[in-house]
Amino acid sequence: MQVLDEIQKTHETKASARTTSARGANEENWGIFSHVDDEEMQRPKQNCWKAHGKASKQKGRRAHDKASDQENDHEEADMKELQEALLSLTLVMRDKLIEPENFALIIEEKISGGGGAFLNMLKAIVDDNCQRQATPVSLRIIKLCGQIAEPIMRRNRCSDQKKEFVKLLTKATNTMANLESCMLFTGTDCGMEKTARPLLSDIEKQLKELVT
């Protein structure tokens, strides 16, 4: 199933992009500090215009960093939307075309590492969205992961792995509670992208029954 491969690719791409971005920022900062230290060691401060020039360069550098951060934010948002679309499509295929029981079998056959590896990937996606600012998109992604995980957990015999997933989903329920409540009671949850239903706590309760 190509859509499952795409979900894996988007998750790996996000993780790689964050690592590269962090590494690049650290290297750039180190280069800046090293350059400033060398200047101070080699010669004392001279005229006012030199100080002004240095300040201008730093201001320009900060503007560049801000623009870069904004670009990264846009890319992150686009990746999240793609991830949500793929997960949503997977859930529709599971319910309408394959049926949950057969879906778990297909995961075992088509995904490297089987259901255990796929469950770990879903867990990593949930964890990633818990650590960032709560948004409707991140809430939908977490709910989709929980719903998709259900038939896989029924088939998975590793109780520790299932407990870890449910524990993380409990954390996500607490993290997203305020956002979910606001969307539910303010009537903003409408249109094609339903966010508040099903409740994340209901999904959590359903999965807890699989580990007790």
Backbone as a chain_set.jsonl record, in Angstrom:
{"seq": "MQVLDEIQKTHETKASARTTSARGANEENWGIFSHVDDEEMQRPKQNCWKAHGKASKQKGRRAHDKASDQENDHEEADMKELQEALLSLTLVMRDKLIEPENFALIIEEKISGGGGAFLNMLKAIVDDNCQRQATPVSLRIIKLCGQIAEPIMRRNRCSDQKKEFVKLLTKATNTMANLESCMLFTGTDCGMEKTARPLLSDIEKQLKELVT", "coords": {"N": [[0.846, -1.201, 0.0], [0.792, 1.988, -1.074], [0.184, 4.37, 0.232], [0.789, 3.904, 2.915], [3.546, 3.699, 2.834], [4.092, 6.344, 2.154], [3.313, 7.687, 4.471], [5.262, 6.815, 6.251], [7.483, 7.968, 4.997], [6.96, 10.751, 5.207], [7.07, 11.071, 7.963], [9.752, 10.36, 8.495], [11.024, 12.305, 6.985], [10.314, 14.677, 8.329], [11.598, 14.276, 10.801], [14.271, 14.171, 9.966], [14.566, 16.717, 8.86], [14.294, 18.403, 11.09], [16.543, 17.659, 12.57], [18.638, 18.388, 10.831], [18.163, 21.14, 10.624], [18.578, 21.995, 13.271], [21.28, 21.27, 13.605], [22.475, 22.88, 11.674], [21.89, 25.433, 12.655], [23.337, 25.416, 15.071], [25.977, 25.187, 14.148], [26.186, 27.571, 12.719], [25.839, 29.493, 14.721], [28.06, 28.918, 16.334], [30.081, 29.599, 14.57], [29.652, 32.353, 14.373], [30.144, 33.234, 17.034], [32.808, 32.463, 17.281], [34.02, 34.028, 15.345], [33.599, 36.61, 16.357], [35.018, 36.425, 18.795], [37.663, 36.062, 17.829], [38.123, 38.524, 16.604], [38.073, 40.266, 18.794], [40.232, 39.358, 20.216], [42.381, 39.905, 18.534], [42.488, 42.672, 17.951], [41.809, 45.787, 19.555], [38.695, 47.537, 20.17], [37.835, 50.018, 17.832], [36.948, 52.74, 16.001], [33.765, 54.471, 16.186], [32.174, 54.0, 13.946], [32.898, 51.486, 13.153], [31.9, 49.906, 15.178], [29.237, 50.45, 14.749], [28.945, 49.367, 12.239], [29.338, 46.649, 12.785], [27.119, 46.181, 14.406], [25.112, 46.568, 12.538], [25.571, 44.438, 10.838], [24.994, 42.328, 12.562], [22.293, 42.84, 13.015], [21.318, 42.437, 10.441], [21.898, 39.741, 10.23], [20.235, 38.673, 12.177], [17.752, 39.273, 11.057], [17.885, 37.664, 8.82], [17.954, 35.154, 10.057], [15.429, 35.155, 11.247], [13.762, 35.162, 8.996], [14.492, 32.711, 7.957], [13.583, 31.028, 9.99], [10.824, 31.464, 9.776], [10.36, 30.39, 7.257], [10.977, 27.719, 7.784], [8.918, 27.17, 9.571], [6.69, 27.346, 7.89], [7.202, 25.213, 6.171], [7.079, 23.128, 7.998], [4.374, 23.272, 8.735], [3.155, 22.661, 6.282], [4.072, 20.041, 5.961], [2.824, 18.796, 8.108], [0.135, 19.026, 7.364], [0.128, 17.421, 5.079], [0.801, 14.99, 6.259], [-1.426, 14.613, 7.9], [-3.426, 14.344, 5.932], [-2.656, 11.955, 4.666], [-2.848, 10.123, 6.776], [-5.573, 10.344, 7.302], [-6.629, 9.378, 4.908], [-5.709, 6.762, 5.089], [-7.224, 5.838, 7.265], [-9.823, 5.969, 6.192], [-9.58, 4.098, 4.113], [-9.116, 1.846, 5.66], [-11.578, 1.531, 6.997], [-13.588, 1.62, 4.997], [-12.785, 0.223, 2.703], [-11.121, -1.94, 3.29], [-11.561, -3.102, 5.822], [-11.153, -3.373, 9.355], [-9.977, -5.769, 10.498], [-8.706, -7.08, 8.353], [-7.015, -5.054, 7.643], [-5.03, -4.973, 9.648], [-3.708, -7.338, 9.034], [-2.677, -6.741, 6.517], [-0.878, -4.726, 7.195], [0.997, -6.218, 8.615], [2.057, -7.728, 6.537], [2.944, -5.908, 4.585], [4.457, -3.842, 5.703], [7.736, -3.142, 6.685], [9.024, -4.855, 9.39], [6.56, -5.238, 10.421], [3.432, -5.09, 12.308], [4.324, -4.177, 14.797], [6.437, -2.39, 14.236], [5.04, -0.48, 12.772], [3.255, 0.455, 14.687], [5.064, 1.623, 16.438], [5.909, 3.727, 14.828], [3.534, 5.239, 14.618], [3.323, 5.927, 17.291], [5.577, 7.566, 17.577], [4.805, 9.694, 15.952], [2.588, 10.683, 17.355], [3.894, 11.464, 19.711], [5.575, 13.48, 18.731], [3.692, 15.436, 18.012], [2.637, 16.03, 20.466], [4.635, 17.411, 21.737], [4.734, 19.87, 20.614], [3.167, 23.071, 19.846], [-0.27, 23.056, 20.624], [-2.546, 22.484, 18.109], [-5.389, 22.549, 15.849], [-4.768, 20.856, 13.693], [-2.683, 19.203, 14.7], [-4.1, 17.962, 16.736], [-6.014, 16.508, 15.268], [-4.283, 14.778, 13.917], [-3.218, 13.227, 16.032], [-5.548, 11.942, 16.939], [-6.227, 10.456, 14.666], [-4.028, 8.726, 14.536], [-4.477, 7.224, 16.875], [-6.91, 5.967, 16.228], [-6.209, 4.485, 13.954], [-4.377, 2.799, 15.081], [-5.824, 0.974, 16.574], [-6.875, -1.652, 15.456], [-4.401, -2.805, 14.957], [-3.252, -2.993, 17.462], [-4.976, -4.837, 18.591], [-4.149, -7.136, 17.367], [-1.492, -7.263, 17.975], [0.802, -8.806, 20.123], [2.547, -7.902, 21.992], [2.511, -6.729, 25.028], [3.789, -4.71, 26.503], [4.533, -2.839, 24.572], [2.041, -1.983, 23.681], [1.064, -0.861, 26.038], [2.811, 1.3, 26.336], [2.082, 2.86, 24.157], [-0.569, 3.533, 24.812], [-0.104, 4.92, 27.186], [1.235, 7.168, 26.2], [-0.801, 8.228, 24.674], [-2.579, 8.946, 26.651], [-1.166, 11.055, 27.806], [-1.275, 12.775, 25.616], [-4.01, 13.258, 25.533], [-4.402, 14.799, 27.839], [-2.777, 16.983, 27.198], [-4.037, 18.077, 24.964], [-6.537, 18.73, 25.878], [-7.667, 21.288, 26.566], [-7.772, 22.657, 24.086], [-9.421, 20.92, 22.609], [-11.806, 21.065, 24.097], [-12.459, 23.771, 23.788], [-12.961, 23.909, 21.021], [-15.11, 22.242, 20.863], [-17.152, 23.471, 22.363], [-17.392, 26.051, 21.42], [-18.359, 25.889, 18.942], [-16.832, 25.873, 16.639], [-16.017, 23.711, 15.278], [-16.549, 22.572, 12.414], [-17.606, 21.815, 9.019], [-15.623, 20.065, 6.516], [-13.413, 19.094, 7.891], [-13.594, 17.63, 10.657], [-12.854, 17.973, 14.04], [-13.295, 17.796, 16.862], [-14.781, 15.48, 17.369], [-14.349, 11.959, 17.03], [-14.058, 12.158, 20.652], [-10.838, 12.567, 22.088], [-10.38, 11.361, 24.513], [-12.225, 9.292, 24.444], [-11.17, 7.643, 22.466], [-8.784, 6.979, 23.726], [-9.806, 5.551, 25.952], [-10.941, 3.342, 24.666], [-8.659, 2.093, 23.621], [-7.319, 1.509, 25.945], [-8.731, -0.617, 26.944], [-7.71, -2.69, 25.517], [-5.336, -3.372, 26.648], [-5.704, -4.239, 29.161]], "CA": [[0.0, 0.0, 0.0], [1.669, 3.141, -1.254], [-0.116, 5.414, 1.211], [1.514, 3.581, 4.143], [4.935, 4.089, 2.584], [4.166, 7.803, 2.184], [3.243, 8.11, 5.876], [6.606, 6.6, 6.788], [8.402, 8.942, 4.399], [6.733, 12.087, 5.773], [7.569, 11.06, 9.344], [11.21, 10.36, 8.44], [11.443, 13.596, 6.444], [10.181, 15.66, 9.397], [12.651, 14.053, 11.787], [15.539, 14.547, 9.349], [14.597, 18.177, 8.679], [14.54, 19.032, 12.383], [17.934, 17.404, 12.943], [19.494, 19.202, 9.97], [17.969, 22.537, 10.989], [19.246, 22.234, 14.556], [22.719, 21.185, 13.402], [22.902, 24.058, 10.934], [21.829, 26.585, 13.554], [24.451, 25.327, 16.021], [27.225, 25.48, 13.439], [26.202, 28.993, 12.374], [26.063, 30.238, 15.96], [29.451, 28.72, 16.74], [30.895, 30.397, 13.666], [29.482, 33.758, 14.746], [30.857, 33.495, 18.273], [34.232, 32.294, 17.025], [34.461, 35.196, 14.583], [33.634, 37.75, 17.272], [36.117, 36.212, 19.726], [38.928, 36.289, 17.128], [38.287, 39.966, 16.401], [38.369, 40.908, 20.071], [41.574, 38.937, 20.633], [43.408, 40.414, 17.641], [42.619, 44.128, 18.013], [40.789, 46.431, 20.392], [37.657, 48.286, 19.451], [38.362, 51.278, 17.319], [36.046, 53.869, 15.832], [32.328, 54.265, 16.337], [31.557, 53.478, 12.732], [33.143, 50.041, 13.107], [30.915, 49.307, 16.078], [27.948, 50.554, 14.078], [28.941, 48.381, 11.155], [29.156, 45.321, 13.383], [25.723, 46.108, 14.846], [24.295, 46.416, 11.334], [25.716, 43.054, 10.371], [24.252, 41.459, 13.477], [20.882, 43.067, 12.746], [21.013, 41.741, 9.195], [21.947, 38.307, 10.493], [19.009, 38.327, 12.91], [16.645, 39.306, 10.093], [18.021, 36.459, 8.0], [17.561, 34.018, 10.889], [13.985, 35.213, 11.416], [13.169, 34.725, 7.732], [14.73, 31.269, 7.857], [12.671, 30.375, 10.932], [9.48, 31.536, 9.207], [10.315, 29.416, 6.162], [10.91, 26.396, 8.407], [7.571, 27.024, 10.131], [5.781, 27.071, 6.778], [7.473, 23.851, 5.715], [6.56, 22.246, 9.05], [2.912, 23.28, 8.619], [2.815, 21.917, 5.065], [4.331, 18.626, 6.208], [1.772, 18.322, 9.006], [-1.093, 18.887, 6.585], [0.297, 16.236, 4.247], [0.743, 13.84, 7.154], [-2.831, 14.442, 8.288], [-4.171, 13.846, 4.769], [-2.299, 10.554, 4.453], [-3.438, 9.347, 7.867], [-7.016, 10.349, 7.084], [-6.877, 8.453, 3.808], [-5.484, 5.416, 5.62], [-8.374, 5.473, 8.088], [-10.948, 5.724, 5.281], [-9.318, 2.81, 3.454], [-9.289, 0.787, 6.663], [-12.988, 1.363, 7.349], [-14.502, 1.495, 3.861], [-12.303, -0.638, 1.626], [-10.357, -3.124, 3.715], [-12.076, -3.588, 7.101], [-10.087, -3.329, 10.357], [-9.266, -7.033, 10.706], [-7.814, -7.298, 7.22], [-6.023, -3.975, 7.651], [-3.917, -5.407, 10.495], [-2.971, -8.364, 8.289], [-1.932, -6.065, 5.456], [0.249, -4.049, 7.844], [1.987, -7.26, 8.915], [2.664, -8.216, 5.301], [3.495, -4.868, 3.715], [5.348, -2.918, 6.402], [8.949, -3.754, 7.225], [8.927, -4.905, 10.849], [5.201, -5.621, 10.769], [2.584, -4.217, 13.106], [5.091, -3.558, 15.877], [7.158, -1.241, 13.685], [4.054, 0.536, 12.386], [2.758, 1.031, 15.929], [6.126, 2.513, 16.922], [5.89, 4.927, 13.996], [2.382, 6.013, 15.064], [3.686, 6.443, 18.615], [6.513, 8.675, 17.361], [4.035, 10.81, 15.402], [1.827, 11.232, 18.483], [4.85, 12.122, 20.6], [6.013, 14.708, 18.063], [2.616, 16.428, 18.057], [2.444, 16.403, 21.872], [5.72, 18.283, 22.158], [4.627, 21.15, 19.932], [1.982, 23.846, 20.189], [-1.52, 22.372, 20.303], [-3.296, 23.079, 17.005], [-6.396, 21.614, 15.331], [-4.134, 19.84, 12.837], [-1.981, 18.234, 15.539], [-5.144, 17.192, 17.427], [-6.563, 15.529, 14.317], [-3.253, 13.763, 13.654], [-3.157, 12.326, 17.188], [-6.757, 11.111, 16.927], [-6.101, 9.511, 13.548], [-3.057, 7.699, 14.938], [-5.141, 6.351, 17.828], [-7.912, 5.162, 15.534], [-5.522, 3.539, 13.064], [-3.638, 1.828, 15.903], [-6.717, 0.038, 17.274], [-6.824, -3.044, 14.983], [-3.027, -3.303, 15.066], [-3.059, -3.361, 18.859], [-5.729, -6.066, 18.845], [-3.382, -8.266, 16.845], [-0.15, -7.221, 18.554], [0.864, -9.553, 21.387], [3.518, -7.262, 22.888], [1.727, -5.909, 25.953], [4.564, -3.532, 26.886], [4.453, -1.875, 23.482], [0.689, -1.43, 23.709], [0.963, -0.007, 27.22], [3.555, 2.531, 26.051], [1.279, 3.671, 23.239], [-1.71, 4.067, 25.565], [0.436, 5.911, 28.118], [1.493, 8.389, 25.438], [-2.094, 8.776, 24.27], [-3.099, 9.598, 27.854], [-0.46, 12.333, 27.859], [-1.822, 13.609, 24.544], [-5.363, 13.645, 25.937], [-4.261, 15.899, 28.793], [-2.17, 18.123, 26.505], [-4.978, 18.641, 23.991], [-7.864, 18.854, 26.491], [-8.195, 22.652, 26.465], [-8.081, 22.934, 22.682], [-10.566, 20.099, 22.225], [-12.989, 21.619, 24.772], [-12.791, 25.044, 23.145], [-13.533, 23.649, 19.704], [-16.38, 21.551, 21.06], [-18.177, 24.331, 22.947], [-17.533, 27.32, 20.703], [-19.016, 25.622, 17.663], [-15.924, 26.123, 15.503], [-15.674, 22.426, 14.667], [-17.533, 22.329, 11.365], [-17.021, 21.619, 7.696], [-15.099, 18.743, 6.167], [-12.39, 18.659, 8.839], [-14.12, 17.526, 12.016], [-11.74, 17.793, 14.968], [-13.688, 17.489, 18.239], [-15.355, 14.146, 17.458], [-14.589, 11.474, 18.384], [-13.206, 12.728, 21.679], [-9.578, 11.86, 22.27], [-10.525, 10.531, 25.709], [-12.952, 8.079, 24.045], [-10.197, 6.794, 21.766], [-7.895, 6.488, 24.772], [-10.545, 4.542, 26.729], [-11.08, 2.161, 23.816], [-7.373, 1.416, 23.517], [-6.968, 0.999, 27.277], [-9.393, -1.917, 27.088], [-6.903, -3.698, 24.814], [-4.117, -3.671, 27.403], [-6.073, -4.693, 30.512]], "C": [[0.878, 1.246, 0.0], [1.434, 4.207, -0.196], [0.608, 5.162, 2.528], [2.986, 3.94, 4.008], [5.094, 5.605, 2.673], [4.103, 8.332, 3.61], [4.61, 7.956, 6.519], [7.581, 7.648, 6.274], [8.222, 10.327, 5.012], [7.247, 12.156, 7.203], [9.092, 11.128, 9.371], [11.738, 11.696, 7.937], [11.377, 14.675, 7.511], [11.294, 15.524, 10.416], [14.002, 14.493, 11.249], [15.667, 16.05, 9.212], [14.882, 18.887, 9.989], [15.985, 18.856, 12.814], [18.882, 18.286, 12.147], [19.397, 20.665, 10.342], [18.692, 22.875, 12.282], [20.748, 22.226, 14.4], [23.223, 22.429, 12.687], [22.91, 25.299, 11.802], [22.986, 26.575, 14.537], [25.772, 25.683, 15.362], [27.328, 26.965, 13.123], [26.481, 29.833, 13.613], [27.501, 30.12, 16.426], [30.384, 29.557, 15.871], [30.824, 31.872, 13.994], [30.301, 34.087, 15.98], [32.372, 33.408, 18.076], [34.793, 33.517, 16.314], [34.59, 36.416, 15.495], [34.8, 37.629, 18.237], [37.463, 36.503, 19.072], [39.176, 37.777, 16.948], [38.71, 40.662, 17.684], [39.779, 40.564, 20.542], [42.655, 39.655, 19.823], [43.586, 41.932, 17.728], [41.513, 44.709, 18.886], [39.747, 47.141, 19.539], [38.228, 49.622, 19.017], [37.246, 52.313, 17.194], [34.58, 53.468, 15.985], [31.689, 53.63, 15.11], [31.781, 51.986, 12.595], [32.132, 49.315, 13.996], [29.53, 49.324, 15.429], [27.828, 49.536, 12.962], [28.704, 46.973, 11.668], [27.706, 45.119, 13.81], [24.793, 45.9, 13.654], [24.361, 44.993, 10.8], [24.916, 42.094, 11.247], [22.756, 41.603, 13.266], [20.448, 42.35, 11.478], [20.98, 40.236, 9.384], [20.69, 37.839, 11.222], [17.802, 38.312, 11.979], [16.66, 38.066, 9.214], [17.559, 35.222, 8.778], [16.052, 33.969, 11.071], [13.274, 34.727, 10.164], [13.32, 33.221, 7.56], [13.793, 30.493, 8.778], [11.242, 30.362, 10.392], [9.313, 30.526, 8.078], [10.208, 27.998, 6.714], [9.533, 26.126, 8.989], [6.557, 26.685, 9.048], [5.957, 25.633, 6.274], [6.93, 22.822, 6.708], [5.041, 22.135, 8.954], [2.454, 22.489, 7.396], [2.991, 20.418, 5.271], [3.263, 18.019, 7.114], [0.468, 18.1, 8.242], [-1.036, 17.665, 5.679], [0.174, 14.971, 5.095], [-0.7, 13.551, 7.575], [-3.647, 13.847, 7.145], [-3.904, 12.359, 4.528], [-2.896, 9.655, 5.532], [-4.952, 9.248, 7.71], [-7.406, 9.379, 5.978], [-6.713, 7.008, 4.264], [-6.68, 4.949, 6.443], [-9.596, 5.17, 7.226], [-10.786, 4.38, 4.58], [-9.548, 1.652, 4.416], [-10.762, 0.487, 6.893], [-13.876, 1.023, 6.16], [-14.08, 0.446, 2.838], [-11.709, -1.956, 2.109], [-11.008, -3.847, 4.884], [-10.909, -3.736, 8.094], [-9.29, -4.627, 10.51], [-8.272, -7.302, 9.582], [-6.72, -6.238, 7.148], [-4.801, -4.383, 8.469], [-3.072, -6.463, 9.788], [-2.115, -7.726, 7.195], [-0.72, -5.347, 6.025], [1.366, -5.054, 8.127], [2.754, -7.674, 7.67], [3.452, -7.135, 4.56], [4.524, -3.956, 4.386], [6.555, -3.673, 6.949], [8.916, -3.691, 8.755], [7.537, -5.206, 11.345], [4.465, -4.597, 11.606], [3.325, -3.51, 14.218], [5.814, -2.308, 15.407], [6.195, -0.116, 13.32], [3.481, 1.222, 13.623], [3.783, 1.992, 16.538], [6.161, 3.818, 16.134], [4.721, 5.831, 14.403], [2.665, 6.656, 16.42], [4.609, 7.653, 18.475], [5.789, 9.905, 16.812], [3.219, 11.481, 16.5], [2.746, 12.028, 19.401], [5.3, 13.454, 20.019], [4.96, 15.8, 18.174], [2.271, 16.856, 19.479], [3.451, 17.448, 22.317], [5.635, 19.674, 21.538], [3.331, 21.857, 20.328], [0.729, 23.113, 19.729], [-2.278, 23.14, 19.22], [-4.361, 22.083, 16.553], [-5.789, 20.505, 14.469], [-3.441, 18.781, 13.685], [-2.977, 17.372, 16.311], [-5.732, 16.131, 16.507], [-5.556, 14.418, 14.034], [-3.186, 12.753, 14.788], [-4.366, 11.396, 17.212], [-6.696, 10.06, 15.818], [-5.141, 8.383, 13.895], [-3.697, 6.706, 15.906], [-6.147, 5.435, 17.176], [-7.269, 4.102, 14.637], [-4.842, 2.442, 13.87], [-4.521, 0.717, 16.461], [-6.67, -1.401, 16.742], [-5.42, -3.651, 15.064], [-2.751, -3.747, 16.489], [-3.826, -4.631, 19.217], [-4.92, -7.297, 18.431], [-2.0, -8.376, 17.496], [-0.141, -7.894, 19.922], [1.832, -8.925, 22.392], [2.786, -6.285, 23.812], [2.471, -4.637, 26.353], [4.472, -2.445, 25.821], [3.081, -1.206, 23.453], [0.506, -0.491, 24.892], [1.668, 1.325, 26.995], [2.747, 3.454, 25.14], [0.11, 4.313, 23.975], [-1.248, 5.135, 26.554], [0.689, 7.236, 27.411], [0.185, 9.042, 25.012], [-2.79, 9.466, 25.452], [-2.462, 10.971, 28.024], [-1.026, 13.296, 26.812], [-3.22, 14.101, 24.894], [-5.318, 14.837, 26.884], [-3.735, 17.165, 28.115], [-3.176, 18.841, 25.617], [-6.35, 18.952, 24.576], [-8.466, 20.242, 26.314], [-8.61, 22.998, 25.043], [-9.334, 22.182, 22.256], [-11.86, 20.654, 22.829], [-13.435, 22.919, 24.117], [-13.48, 24.828, 21.805], [-14.912, 23.018, 19.819], [-17.478, 22.524, 21.479], [-18.341, 25.672, 22.248], [-18.168, 27.129, 19.335], [-18.156, 25.881, 16.458], [-15.575, 24.839, 14.76], [-16.719, 22.064, 13.623], [-16.823, 22.148, 10.031], [-16.501, 20.207, 7.507], [-14.159, 18.204, 7.228], [-12.934, 18.698, 10.272], [-12.966, 17.185, 12.959], [-12.189, 17.264, 16.323], [-14.258, 16.081, 18.408], [-14.611, 13.176, 16.552], [-13.649, 12.138, 19.385], [-11.939, 11.897, 21.835], [-9.643, 10.942, 23.49], [-11.285, 9.239, 25.402], [-12.031, 7.099, 23.316], [-9.238, 6.167, 22.77], [-8.557, 5.365, 25.569], [-10.662, 3.236, 25.951], [-9.768, 1.381, 23.746], [-6.918, 0.853, 24.868], [-7.567, -0.391, 27.51], [-8.594, -3.045, 26.426], [-5.659, -4.091, 25.567], [-4.428, -4.139, 28.824], [-6.499, -6.151, 30.496]], "O": [[1.608, 1.513, 0.954], [2.375, 4.876, 0.23], [1.004, 6.116, 3.197], [3.601, 4.426, 4.957], [6.093, 6.102, 3.194], [4.766, 9.319, 3.931], [5.07, 8.84, 7.241], [8.409, 8.156, 7.029], [9.204, 11.008, 5.307], [7.797, 13.177, 7.618], [9.667, 11.865, 10.173], [12.774, 12.172, 8.401], [12.279, 15.508, 7.601], [11.872, 16.52, 10.851], [14.792, 15.109, 11.965], [16.746, 16.606, 9.42], [15.627, 19.866, 10.012], [16.592, 19.778, 13.358], [19.815, 18.864, 12.703], [20.408, 21.367, 10.38], [19.341, 23.916, 12.384], [21.437, 23.064, 14.982], [24.268, 22.975, 13.04], [23.817, 26.125, 11.708], [23.564, 27.626, 14.813], [26.591, 26.396, 15.943], [28.4, 27.559, 13.235], [27.269, 30.777, 13.563], [28.098, 31.103, 16.864], [31.348, 30.146, 16.36], [31.83, 32.575, 13.905], [31.051, 35.063, 16.004], [33.122, 34.199, 18.648], [35.888, 33.986, 16.626], [35.566, 37.16, 15.416], [35.503, 38.609, 18.482], [38.322, 37.127, 19.694], [40.301, 38.248, 17.117], [39.584, 41.529, 17.677], [40.441, 41.377, 21.187], [43.719, 39.978, 20.352], [44.704, 42.431, 17.595], [40.407, 44.171, 18.939], [39.919, 47.314, 18.332], [38.995, 50.262, 19.736], [36.663, 52.713, 18.202], [34.221, 52.292, 15.92], [30.772, 52.817, 15.228], [30.964, 51.286, 11.997], [31.587, 48.273, 13.633], [28.76, 48.369, 15.534], [26.778, 48.927, 12.755], [27.963, 46.197, 11.065], [27.129, 44.049, 13.613], [23.816, 45.157, 13.738], [23.359, 44.421, 10.371], [24.254, 41.18, 10.756], [22.021, 40.618, 13.326], [19.38, 41.741, 11.421], [20.158, 39.537, 8.791], [20.148, 36.77, 10.938], [16.933, 37.447, 12.093], [15.619, 37.49, 8.9], [16.869, 34.358, 8.238], [15.453, 32.894, 11.055], [12.305, 33.973, 10.246], [12.411, 32.541, 7.085], [13.273, 29.441, 8.408], [10.531, 29.366, 10.533], [8.268, 29.887, 7.951], [9.456, 27.175, 6.193], [9.03, 25.005, 8.919], [5.675, 25.85, 9.249], [4.982, 24.937, 5.99], [6.393, 21.786, 6.316], [4.484, 21.044, 9.076], [1.482, 21.737, 7.464], [2.17, 19.62, 4.818], [2.845, 16.878, 6.918], [-0.219, 17.101, 8.454], [-2.029, 16.955, 5.524], [-0.475, 14.004, 4.695], [-1.134, 12.399, 7.601], [-4.464, 12.951, 7.361], [-4.823, 11.6, 4.222], [-3.388, 8.564, 5.242], [-5.541, 8.196, 7.956], [-8.391, 8.649, 6.096], [-7.486, 6.135, 3.871], [-7.101, 3.798, 6.332], [-10.326, 4.217, 7.499], [-11.743, 3.614, 4.466], [-10.099, 0.616, 4.043], [-11.156, -0.676, 6.976], [-14.811, 0.232, 6.289], [-14.928, -0.153, 2.178], [-11.786, -2.969, 1.414], [-11.007, -5.077, 4.93], [-9.819, -4.17, 7.72], [-8.066, -4.591, 10.637], [-7.136, -7.704, 9.83], [-5.627, -6.5, 6.647], [-3.667, -4.167, 8.042], [-1.849, -6.476, 9.932], [-0.971, -8.126, 6.977], [0.349, -5.352, 5.414], [2.541, -4.766, 7.9], [3.954, -7.939, 7.732], [4.5, -7.413, 3.979], [5.367, -3.367, 3.71], [6.412, -4.712, 7.593], [8.797, -2.615, 9.34], [7.332, -5.409, 12.541], [4.806, -3.414, 11.624], [3.002, -2.371, 14.556], [5.81, -1.286, 16.093], [6.495, 1.058, 13.532], [3.249, 2.431, 13.612], [3.423, 3.037, 17.081], [6.41, 4.884, 16.696], [4.888, 7.045, 14.52], [2.284, 7.802, 16.66], [4.439, 8.65, 19.175], [6.126, 11.034, 17.17], [3.163, 12.709, 16.572], [2.41, 13.137, 19.817], [5.394, 14.447, 20.741], [5.293, 16.962, 18.404], [1.681, 17.917, 19.684], [3.154, 18.278, 23.177], [6.4, 20.562, 21.912], [2.505, 21.303, 21.055], [0.661, 22.614, 18.606], [-2.611, 24.311, 19.401], [-4.25, 20.892, 16.845], [-6.238, 19.36, 14.51], [-3.589, 17.588, 13.423], [-2.734, 16.184, 16.522], [-5.927, 14.987, 16.917], [-5.932, 13.251, 13.924], [-3.107, 11.55, 14.54], [-4.228, 10.201, 17.476], [-7.075, 8.908, 16.025], [-5.404, 7.22, 13.588], [-3.494, 5.498, 15.787], [-6.238, 4.258, 17.524], [-7.734, 2.963, 14.575], [-4.736, 1.302, 13.417], [-4.027, -0.363, 16.786], [-6.438, -2.312, 17.537], [-5.27, -4.863, 15.22], [-2.091, -4.763, 16.708], [-3.376, -5.414, 20.054], [-4.997, -8.353, 19.059], [-1.417, -9.459, 17.555], [-0.973, -7.591, 20.776], [1.919, -9.384, 23.531], [2.482, -5.158, 23.422], [1.846, -3.59, 26.525], [4.348, -1.263, 26.143], [2.977, 0.0, 23.228], [-0.133, 0.554, 24.767], [1.172, 2.368, 27.42], [2.73, 4.67, 25.327], [-0.172, 5.497, 23.789], [-1.928, 6.144, 26.738], [0.395, 8.301, 27.954], [0.076, 10.268, 24.993], [-3.503, 10.452, 25.268], [-3.147, 11.94, 28.351], [-1.231, 14.479, 27.087], [-3.574, 15.238, 24.583], [-6.104, 15.775, 26.748], [-4.182, 18.273, 28.412], [-3.169, 20.069, 25.527], [-7.241, 19.394, 23.85], [-9.637, 20.371, 25.956], [-9.68, 23.567, 24.824], [-10.212, 22.754, 21.61], [-12.889, 20.708, 22.155], [-14.627, 23.148, 23.913], [-14.47, 25.491, 21.496], [-15.776, 23.236, 18.97], [-18.611, 22.419, 21.008], [-19.337, 26.361, 22.466], [-18.478, 28.102, 18.648], [-18.674, 26.089, 15.361], [-14.91, 24.881, 13.725], [-17.666, 21.332, 13.912], [-15.607, 22.306, 9.927], [-16.878, 19.281, 8.226], [-14.105, 16.995, 7.452], [-12.75, 19.677, 10.994], [-12.206, 16.247, 12.722], [-11.542, 16.38, 16.883], [-14.214, 15.543, 19.514], [-14.274, 13.526, 15.421], [-12.579, 12.621, 19.017], [-11.972, 10.671, 21.727], [-9.035, 9.872, 23.5], [-11.028, 8.207, 26.022], [-12.103, 5.888, 23.523], [-8.917, 4.982, 22.684], [-7.929, 4.339, 25.831], [-10.499, 2.154, 26.515], [-9.768, 0.152, 23.805], [-6.216, -0.157, 24.922], [-6.973, -1.229, 28.189], [-8.788, -4.218, 26.747], [-4.981, -5.043, 25.18], [-3.513, -4.405, 29.603], [-6.844, -6.706, 31.539]]}, "num_chains": 1, "name": "protein.A"}
